[in-house]
Short mmCIF file of C-alpha atoms in Angstrom, two decimals:
data_model
loop_
_atom_site.label_atom_id
_atom_site.label_comp_id
_atom_site.label_asym_id
_atom_site.label_seq_id
_atom_site.Cartn_x
_atom_site.Cartn_y
_atom_site.Cartn_z
CA UNK W 21 -7.53 6.41 19.91
CA UNK W 22 -5.62 10.04 19.67
CA UNK W 23 -4.83 12.06 16.51
CA UNK W 24 -1.67 12.53 16.95
CA UNK W 25 0.65 9.75 18.26
CA UNK W 26 4.50 9.82 18.97
CA UNK W 27 6.01 7.48 16.48
CA UNK W 28 9.56 6.08 15.71
CA UNK W 29 10.79 6.36 11.78
CA UNK W 30 12.97 3.69 11.24
CA UNK W 31 16.23 4.63 9.77
CA UNK W 32 15.62 8.34 10.13
CA UNK W 33 14.57 9.98 12.82
CA UNK W 34 14.99 9.45 16.52
CA UNK W 35 11.32 10.52 17.75
CA UNK W 36 9.12 12.33 15.98
CA UNK W 37 5.27 13.37 16.48
CA UNK W 38 3.55 12.14 12.96
CA UNK W 39 -0.34 12.64 12.16
CA UNK W 40 -2.43 9.30 12.77
CA UNK W 41 -4.74 8.71 9.59
CA UNK W 42 -4.73 5.26 8.65
CA UNK W 43 -6.93 4.26 5.24
CA UNK W 44 -8.32 0.82 3.86
CA UNK W 45 -8.07 -2.14 1.15
CA UNK W 46 -4.37 -4.26 0.09
CA UNK W 47 -0.39 -4.81 -0.02
CA UNK W 48 3.29 -4.80 -0.57
CA UNK W 49 6.56 -5.28 1.52
CA UNK W 50 6.10 -3.28 4.61
CA UNK W 51 9.22 -1.26 3.85
CA UNK W 52 8.50 -1.00 -0.03
CA UNK W 53 5.03 -1.27 -0.17
CA UNK W 54 1.98 -1.13 -2.05
CA UNK W 55 -1.47 0.44 -1.73
CA UNK W 56 -4.69 0.96 -2.88
CA UNK W 57 -8.20 3.06 -1.87
CA UNK W 58 -8.82 6.00 -0.58
CA UNK W 59 -11.37 8.05 0.69
CA UNK W 60 -13.24 8.90 4.27
CA UNK W 61 -11.32 7.11 7.04
CA UNK W 62 -12.89 6.83 10.89
CA UNK W 63 -10.21 8.58 12.74
CA UNK W 64 -10.97 6.97 15.72
CA UNK W 65 -10.90 3.41 14.47
CA UNK W 66 -8.66 3.37 11.40
CA UNK W 67 -11.16 2.14 9.20
CA UNK W 68 -13.08 3.16 6.42
CA UNK W 69 -17.01 1.67 6.01
CA UNK W 70 -17.33 -0.97 4.23
CA UNK W 71 -15.06 -2.85 2.11
CA UNK W 72 -17.70 -4.90 0.79
CA UNK W 73 -19.36 -5.25 -2.67
CA UNK W 74 -22.85 -3.39 -2.55
CA UNK W 75 -25.70 -5.56 -1.81
CA UNK W 76 -27.84 -3.83 -4.73
CA UNK W 77 -25.14 -5.63 -6.95
CA UNK W 78 -24.66 -8.77 -7.39
CA UNK W 79 -22.39 -10.91 -5.92
CA UNK W 80 -20.90 -14.73 -6.80
CA UNK W 81 -22.03 -14.17 -10.81
CA UNK W 82 -20.20 -10.90 -10.89
CA UNK W 83 -16.73 -12.05 -8.86
CA UNK W 84 -14.74 -13.40 -12.03
CA UNK W 85 -12.80 -16.73 -11.29
CA UNK W 86 -10.22 -17.42 -13.25
CA UNK W 87 -10.32 -21.23 -13.63
CA UNK W 88 -6.50 -21.68 -15.31
CA UNK W 89 -3.90 -21.94 -12.62
CA UNK W 90 -0.97 -21.65 -13.93
CA UNK W 91 2.40 -20.41 -13.08
CA UNK W 92 3.57 -18.88 -16.30
CA UNK W 93 2.62 -15.30 -15.77
CA UNK W 94 1.36 -15.62 -19.50
CA UNK W 95 0.38 -18.78 -20.01
CA UNK W 96 -3.36 -17.36 -20.12
CA UNK W 97 -2.80 -16.06 -23.67
CA UNK W 98 0.05 -13.97 -25.12
CA UNK W 99 0.25 -10.63 -22.88
CA UNK W 100 2.10 -9.21 -25.92
CA UNK W 101 3.06 -5.14 -25.26
CA UNK W 102 0.73 -5.54 -22.02
CA UNK W 103 2.55 -3.80 -19.57
CA UNK W 104 3.51 -6.54 -16.70
CA UNK W 105 2.48 -4.49 -13.41
CA UNK W 106 -1.25 -3.86 -15.43
CA UNK W 107 -1.09 -7.83 -16.15
CA UNK W 108 -0.18 -8.24 -12.29
CA UNK W 109 -3.13 -6.15 -11.64
CA UNK W 110 -5.79 -7.58 -14.04
CA UNK W 111 -5.13 -11.08 -12.68
CA UNK W 112 -5.61 -9.91 -8.72
CA UNK W 113 -9.51 -8.97 -9.51
CA UNK W 114 -9.41 -11.98 -11.82
CA UNK W 115 -8.72 -14.48 -9.46
CA UNK W 116 -10.85 -13.08 -6.52
CA UNK W 117 -13.31 -15.52 -5.16
CA UNK W 118 -16.90 -14.18 -3.48
CA UNK W 119 -15.46 -13.09 -0.51
CA UNK W 120 -12.48 -11.47 -1.49
CA UNK W 121 -12.00 -7.77 -1.43
CA UNK W 122 -11.86 -6.34 -5.14
CA UNK W 123 -9.86 -3.73 -5.99
CA UNK W 124 -10.11 -2.80 -9.18
CA UNK W 125 -7.70 -1.14 -11.92
CA UNK W 126 -7.72 1.89 -10.35
CA UNK W 127 -7.01 0.84 -6.90
CA UNK W 128 -4.09 -1.47 -7.96
CA UNK W 129 -2.47 1.12 -9.75
CA UNK W 130 -3.17 4.11 -6.89
CA UNK W 131 -0.16 1.85 -4.76
CA UNK W 132 2.40 3.96 -7.15
CA UNK W 133 1.74 7.18 -5.23
CA UNK W 134 2.18 5.21 -1.78
CA UNK W 135 4.80 2.87 -2.46
CA UNK W 136 7.27 5.08 -1.12
CA UNK W 137 5.83 6.41 1.75
CA UNK W 138 5.40 2.15 3.36
CA UNK W 139 7.90 2.78 5.80
CA UNK W 140 5.62 5.27 7.49
CA UNK W 141 2.03 3.52 7.13
CA UNK W 142 0.41 1.54 9.30
CA UNK W 143 -3.01 0.27 10.81
CA UNK W 144 -5.13 -0.67 7.34
CA UNK W 145 -2.75 1.23 5.36
CA UNK W 146 0.09 -1.17 6.44
CA UNK W 147 -2.01 -4.34 5.98
CA UNK W 148 -3.55 -3.15 2.56
CA UNK W 149 0.23 -2.92 1.46
CA UNK W 150 0.89 -6.02 2.76
CA UNK W 151 -1.99 -7.68 1.24
CA UNK W 152 -1.27 -6.21 -2.23
CA UNK W 153 2.09 -7.05 -2.31
CA UNK W 154 1.43 -10.55 -1.48
CA UNK W 155 -0.71 -10.33 -4.54
CA UNK W 156 1.30 -8.93 -7.23
CA UNK W 157 3.84 -11.19 -6.18
CA UNK W 158 1.64 -14.28 -7.16
CA UNK W 159 1.72 -15.81 -10.49
CA UNK W 160 -1.17 -17.97 -10.37
CA UNK W 161 -4.78 -17.91 -8.95
CA UNK W 162 -3.98 -20.19 -6.32
CA UNK W 163 -1.28 -18.04 -4.86
CA UNK W 164 -3.53 -14.79 -5.26
CA UNK W 165 -6.15 -16.50 -3.32
CA UNK W 166 -3.70 -17.63 -0.81
CA UNK W 167 -2.91 -14.01 0.45
CA UNK W 168 -6.44 -13.70 1.96
CA UNK W 169 -8.06 -15.28 5.14
CA UNK W 170 -11.72 -15.22 5.03
CA UNK W 171 -12.43 -12.60 7.82
CA UNK W 172 -15.55 -14.39 8.93
CA UNK W 173 -13.15 -17.22 10.32
CA UNK W 174 -11.74 -14.30 12.36
CA UNK W 175 -15.19 -12.86 14.07
CA UNK W 176 -14.58 -14.49 17.83
CA UNK W 177 -10.66 -13.79 17.61
CA UNK W 178 -11.66 -10.26 17.25
CA UNK W 179 -14.37 -9.83 19.88
CA UNK W 180 -11.47 -11.46 22.26
CA UNK W 181 -9.08 -9.28 21.52
CA UNK W 182 -11.16 -6.05 21.66
CA UNK W 183 -10.15 -4.64 18.43
CA UNK W 184 -6.89 -3.63 16.54
CA UNK W 185 -3.59 -5.54 14.91
CA UNK W 186 -3.01 -8.56 16.15
CA UNK W 187 -1.04 -11.98 14.66
CA UNK W 188 -2.91 -14.86 14.76
CA UNK W 189 -0.04 -17.08 14.01
CA UNK W 190 1.27 -15.71 11.14
CA UNK W 191 -1.88 -14.31 9.78
CA UNK W 192 -2.14 -10.39 10.32
CA UNK W 193 -5.56 -9.73 11.43
CA UNK W 194 -6.93 -6.11 11.94
CA UNK W 195 -10.04 -5.75 13.61
CA UNK W 196 -12.43 -2.85 13.95
CA UNK W 197 -11.46 -0.49 16.90
CA UNK W 198 -14.88 0.22 17.69
CA UNK W 199 -17.05 -3.11 16.46
CA UNK W 200 -14.54 -5.71 17.04
CA UNK W 201 -15.36 -6.67 13.44
CA UNK W 202 -12.67 -8.51 11.46
CA UNK W 203 -11.98 -5.79 8.79
CA UNK W 204 -8.86 -7.64 6.78
CA UNK W 205 -7.15 -11.12 7.43
CA UNK W 206 -3.53 -11.74 5.39
CA UNK W 207 -1.43 -14.69 5.54
CA UNK W 208 2.06 -13.59 5.77
CA UNK W 209 3.16 -17.06 5.49
CA UNK W 210 2.03 -16.65 1.40
CA UNK W 211 5.05 -14.93 1.00
CA UNK W 212 7.33 -16.71 3.21
CA UNK W 213 7.39 -14.13 5.94
CA UNK W 214 6.11 -14.37 9.72
CA UNK W 215 3.66 -11.98 11.64
CA UNK W 216 4.82 -10.22 14.40
CA UNK W 217 3.08 -8.20 16.86
CA UNK W 218 4.44 -5.54 19.54
CA UNK W 219 3.72 -1.75 20.83
CA UNK W 220 -0.13 -2.31 19.90
CA UNK W 221 0.66 -2.76 16.12
CA UNK W 222 1.12 -5.89 13.77
CA UNK W 223 2.46 -6.78 10.57
CA UNK W 224 4.71 -9.16 8.29
CA UNK W 225 7.87 -9.45 8.40
CA UNK W 226 11.25 -11.51 7.65
CA UNK W 227 12.63 -12.57 11.00
CA UNK W 228 11.39 -11.80 14.30
CA UNK W 229 13.77 -8.63 16.42
CA UNK W 230 13.71 -6.21 19.27
CA UNK W 231 11.33 -2.87 18.03
CA UNK W 232 13.52 -0.23 17.79
CA UNK W 233 16.53 -1.70 18.06
CA UNK W 234 18.14 0.19 15.38
CA UNK W 235 21.60 -1.87 16.30
CA UNK W 236 20.57 -4.69 13.73
CA UNK W 237 20.45 -2.22 10.84
CA UNK W 238 22.00 -3.43 7.53
CA UNK W 239 22.74 -1.98 4.08
CA UNK W 240 22.86 -4.20 1.30
CA UNK W 241 23.18 -1.76 -1.35
CA UNK W 242 20.84 1.28 -0.69
CA UNK W 243 18.55 -1.35 0.57
CA UNK W 244 17.73 -0.79 4.39
CA UNK W 245 17.05 -4.09 6.61
CA UNK W 246 15.57 -2.61 9.67
CA UNK W 247 13.12 -3.73 12.95
CA UNK W 248 10.02 -3.01 12.78
CA UNK W 249 7.76 -1.13 15.94
CA UNK W 250 5.79 -4.69 15.66
CA UNK W 251 9.12 -6.58 15.94
CA UNK W 252 10.04 -8.15 12.67
CA UNK W 253 12.57 -7.16 10.02
CA UNK W 254 11.68 -4.93 7.03
CA UNK W 255 13.78 -3.81 4.06
CA UNK W 256 13.01 -0.78 3.12
CA UNK W 257 14.37 1.00 -0.65
CA UNK W 258 16.44 3.82 0.31
CA UNK W 259 16.77 5.39 -3.33
CA UNK W 260 12.99 5.69 -2.90
CA UNK W 261 11.68 5.97 0.04
CA UNK W 262 9.58 9.15 1.95
CA UNK W 263 9.11 9.57 5.71
CA UNK W 264 6.35 11.96 6.83
CA UNK W 265 6.50 13.68 9.91
CA UNK W 266 4.04 16.40 11.42
CA UNK W 267 5.27 19.51 12.01
CA UNK W 268 3.42 22.10 14.07
CA UNK W 269 2.12 24.37 13.10
CA UNK W 270 3.31 23.88 9.08
CA UNK W 271 1.60 20.27 9.08
CA UNK W 272 2.80 17.33 7.30
CA UNK W 273 6.62 17.53 6.13
CA UNK W 274 8.33 14.91 3.59
CA UNK W 275 11.35 13.73 4.01
CA UNK W 276 13.01 12.04 1.21
CA UNK W 277 16.30 9.53 1.05
CA UNK W 278 18.58 8.79 -1.69
CA UNK W 279 21.01 6.32 -0.14
CA UNK W 280 21.57 3.59 2.85
CA UNK W 281 24.54 3.95 4.82
CA UNK W 282 25.61 4.97 8.56
CA UNK W 283 23.34 7.94 10.51
CA UNK W 284 25.03 9.95 13.23
CA UNK W 285 24.95 7.43 16.07
CA UNK W 286 26.87 5.10 13.61
CA UNK W 287 23.92 2.61 13.20
CA UNK W 288 22.76 1.79 9.50
CA UNK W 289 19.59 3.95 8.20
CA UNK W 290 18.14 5.48 5.20
CA UNK W 291 20.03 9.04 4.52
CA UNK W 292 20.37 11.73 2.28
CA UNK W 293 23.43 12.63 0.55
CA UNK W 294 23.37 16.01 -1.02
CA UNK W 295 24.40 19.13 0.05
CA UNK W 296 24.60 20.15 3.59
CA UNK W 297 20.99 22.16 4.91
CA UNK W 298 19.19 23.13 7.55
CA UNK W 299 15.67 22.72 9.35
CA UNK W 300 12.82 20.13 7.71
CA UNK W 301 12.70 22.12 4.36
CA UNK W 302 11.01 20.55 1.34
CA UNK W 303 9.79 22.27 -1.85
CA UNK W 304 9.42 21.10 -5.42
CA UNK W 305 12.04 22.26 -8.01
CA UNK W 306 10.59 22.03 -11.52
CA UNK W 307 9.80 17.72 -11.64
CA UNK W 308 12.50 17.75 -8.81
CA UNK W 309 11.07 16.67 -4.77
CA UNK W 310 13.88 18.28 -2.90
CA UNK W 311 13.71 17.55 1.12
CA UNK W 312 16.66 18.48 4.03
CA UNK W 313 16.63 15.09 5.53
CA UNK W 314 18.94 14.74 8.47
CA UNK W 315 21.16 17.97 7.47
CA UNK W 316 21.67 16.71 3.46
CA UNK W 317 19.78 17.57 0.52
CA UNK W 318 17.98 14.87 -0.98
CA UNK W 319 16.44 15.09 -4.53
CA UNK W 320 14.20 12.98 -7.02
CA UNK W 321 13.38 13.74 -10.36
CA UNK W 322 9.79 13.11 -10.63
CA UNK W 323 9.90 12.79 -14.21
CA UNK W 324 12.22 9.83 -14.45
CA UNK W 325 10.15 7.75 -11.87
CA UNK W 326 7.49 5.24 -13.38
CA UNK W 327 4.73 5.43 -14.76
CA UNK W 328 5.79 8.32 -17.18
CA UNK W 329 4.27 11.85 -16.96
CA UNK W 330 4.69 12.19 -12.76
CA UNK W 331 5.98 15.59 -11.71
CA UNK W 332 6.21 16.93 -8.03
CA UNK W 333 3.29 17.43 -6.72
CA UNK W 334 2.61 20.01 -3.60
CA UNK W 335 -1.11 18.23 -2.28
CA UNK W 336 -1.15 14.93 -3.08
CA UNK W 337 -5.18 14.03 -3.55
CA UNK W 338 -4.92 10.20 -4.33
CA UNK W 339 -3.45 7.13 -2.50
CA UNK W 340 -3.70 6.85 1.62
CA UNK W 341 -4.94 9.51 3.61
CA UNK W 342 -1.60 9.44 5.65
CA UNK W 343 0.44 10.72 2.63
CA UNK W 344 -2.58 12.97 1.95
CA UNK W 345 -1.02 16.70 1.59
CA UNK W 346 2.61 15.81 1.65
CA UNK W 347 4.68 16.56 -1.26
CA UNK W 348 6.11 13.63 -3.30
CA UNK W 349 6.06 12.65 -6.73
CA UNK W 350 2.49 12.10 -8.46
CA UNK W 351 0.34 13.01 -11.59
CA UNK W 352 -0.03 16.47 -12.20
CA UNK W 353 -3.26 17.55 -12.93
CA UNK W 354 -4.00 14.20 -13.74
CA UNK W 355 -6.93 13.91 -16.33
CA UNK W 356 -8.77 10.88 -14.22
CA UNK W 357 -8.56 9.94 -10.35
CA UNK W 358 -8.42 6.39 -8.51
CA UNK W 359 -12.11 7.05 -7.01
CA UNK W 360 -13.25 7.43 -10.69
CA UNK W 361 -15.59 4.54 -11.98
CA UNK W 362 -13.83 1.81 -14.25
CA UNK W 363 -15.29 0.88 -17.93
CA UNK W 364 -16.41 -2.95 -19.45
CA UNK W 365 -17.02 -2.89 -22.95
CA UNK W 366 -18.84 -6.35 -22.88
CA UNK W 367 -18.37 -6.31 -27.02
CA UNK W 368 -14.58 -6.28 -26.92
CA UNK W 369 -13.90 -7.33 -23.62
CA UNK W 370 -11.58 -3.83 -22.97
CA UNK W 371 -11.15 -2.29 -19.14
CA UNK W 372 -11.13 1.53 -18.96
CA UNK W 373 -9.74 2.55 -15.82
CA UNK W 374 -7.25 5.43 -14.05
CA UNK W 375 -3.49 4.59 -14.14
CA UNK W 376 -2.40 7.66 -12.10
CA UNK W 377 -1.05 9.65 -14.85
CA UNK W 378 -3.43 8.64 -18.03
CA UNK W 379 -6.51 6.77 -18.87
CA UNK W 380 -6.00 3.47 -20.08
CA UNK W 381 -7.30 0.52 -21.27
CA UNK W 382 -6.40 -3.23 -21.02
CA UNK W 383 -8.14 -5.86 -23.48
CA UNK W 384 -8.88 -8.86 -21.25
CA UNK W 385 -8.54 -11.18 -24.36
CA UNK W 386 -5.36 -10.14 -25.14
CA UNK W 387 -4.25 -11.80 -21.86
CA UNK W 388 -6.00 -14.71 -22.74
CA UNK W 389 -9.01 -13.99 -20.66
CA UNK W 390 -12.66 -14.10 -22.03
CA UNK W 391 -13.72 -10.91 -20.93
CA UNK W 392 -14.91 -8.48 -18.42
CA UNK W 393 -17.42 -7.55 -16.04
CA UNK W 394 -17.79 -4.77 -13.77
CA UNK W 395 -18.97 -5.16 -9.81
CA UNK W 396 -20.12 -1.91 -7.89
CA UNK W 397 -17.71 -1.62 -4.59
CA UNK W 398 -18.29 0.86 -2.09
CA UNK W 399 -20.00 2.92 -4.65
CA UNK W 400 -17.48 2.68 -7.08
CA UNK W 401 -17.85 0.60 -10.30
CA UNK W 402 -15.21 -1.51 -10.50
CA UNK W 403 -14.30 -3.85 -13.63
CA UNK W 404 -12.17 -6.82 -14.03
CA UNK W 405 -11.48 -9.93 -16.38
CA UNK W 406 -12.73 -13.51 -16.44
CA UNK W 407 -12.12 -16.36 -17.67
#
């Protein structure tokens, strides 16, 4: 696969050259999505070395399993002042089976960095976003587990497909381009969506559509519905959206947007609504990310974003490889990183993790869990609550 590919960014540019550099692990809606994990990516396959638990670490005994399966997210105990997002992240690994990929609290939190760039992601990064979105929306262990399909079920499928992104019914299957081994299998139907496949890509979406057909675009407030390259519609929050383009010789450029409206061709798109500007300029104005997007300035105050403590950063070091090096909102001189080991105080049942802008702790018992455990995944210690 070539390092650079010609890519259409839905709703913003007609045709641009983007840096092709996928990453690895779980997901959110294709247009308003989430992703954990970062690290070295194989540029040829779009994969990372392994997503499996270290063979030296215990497997089943180290994978927490919540017995309770309730629809109320707080039914496992009074979450009190626990951030609902933190509680949802904790549920993911607490509900994991022996074959589920563990992401840890760090990985779940790191998706905040990637979320604004969701419309520019593809390959493994997109698969991760879809998977994590599905799990964050789940309020029961049954629903969390429904997001994953065992990769072993797709060994023959991937060998026949000879690698790449594919749909098996409504399951989005990602296969290694070199070994043809299955990497991820996410059930789009778990969130009421379908799987679309076109232009050597695949992904989850709302309804089938003609790829690159911008005439079907529509706005609901500042949410753009557009057709993805893989033939299904997706929703993009224009007020929080960033796209990345690769411009020679300058490198990566961020294009932020603020509103959904009619573009120069009359079709709906994510746009900026500030003063007139020229070129593809980007800068940090204090905590404000400012970019020139299709002739208009877009300004986003990073200090007003959640979680608190963010600023405009000139070189993202966490999150998907695809967005590293671009301007965006993120942690300024962060005290911790998603690649750090997580901790578990067995005596108190407290997990220590990196919450993007600060180190945090989570009392598993406050959420009704029995305690916490650790597992080593890809050389990093992840911590999880268990029942």
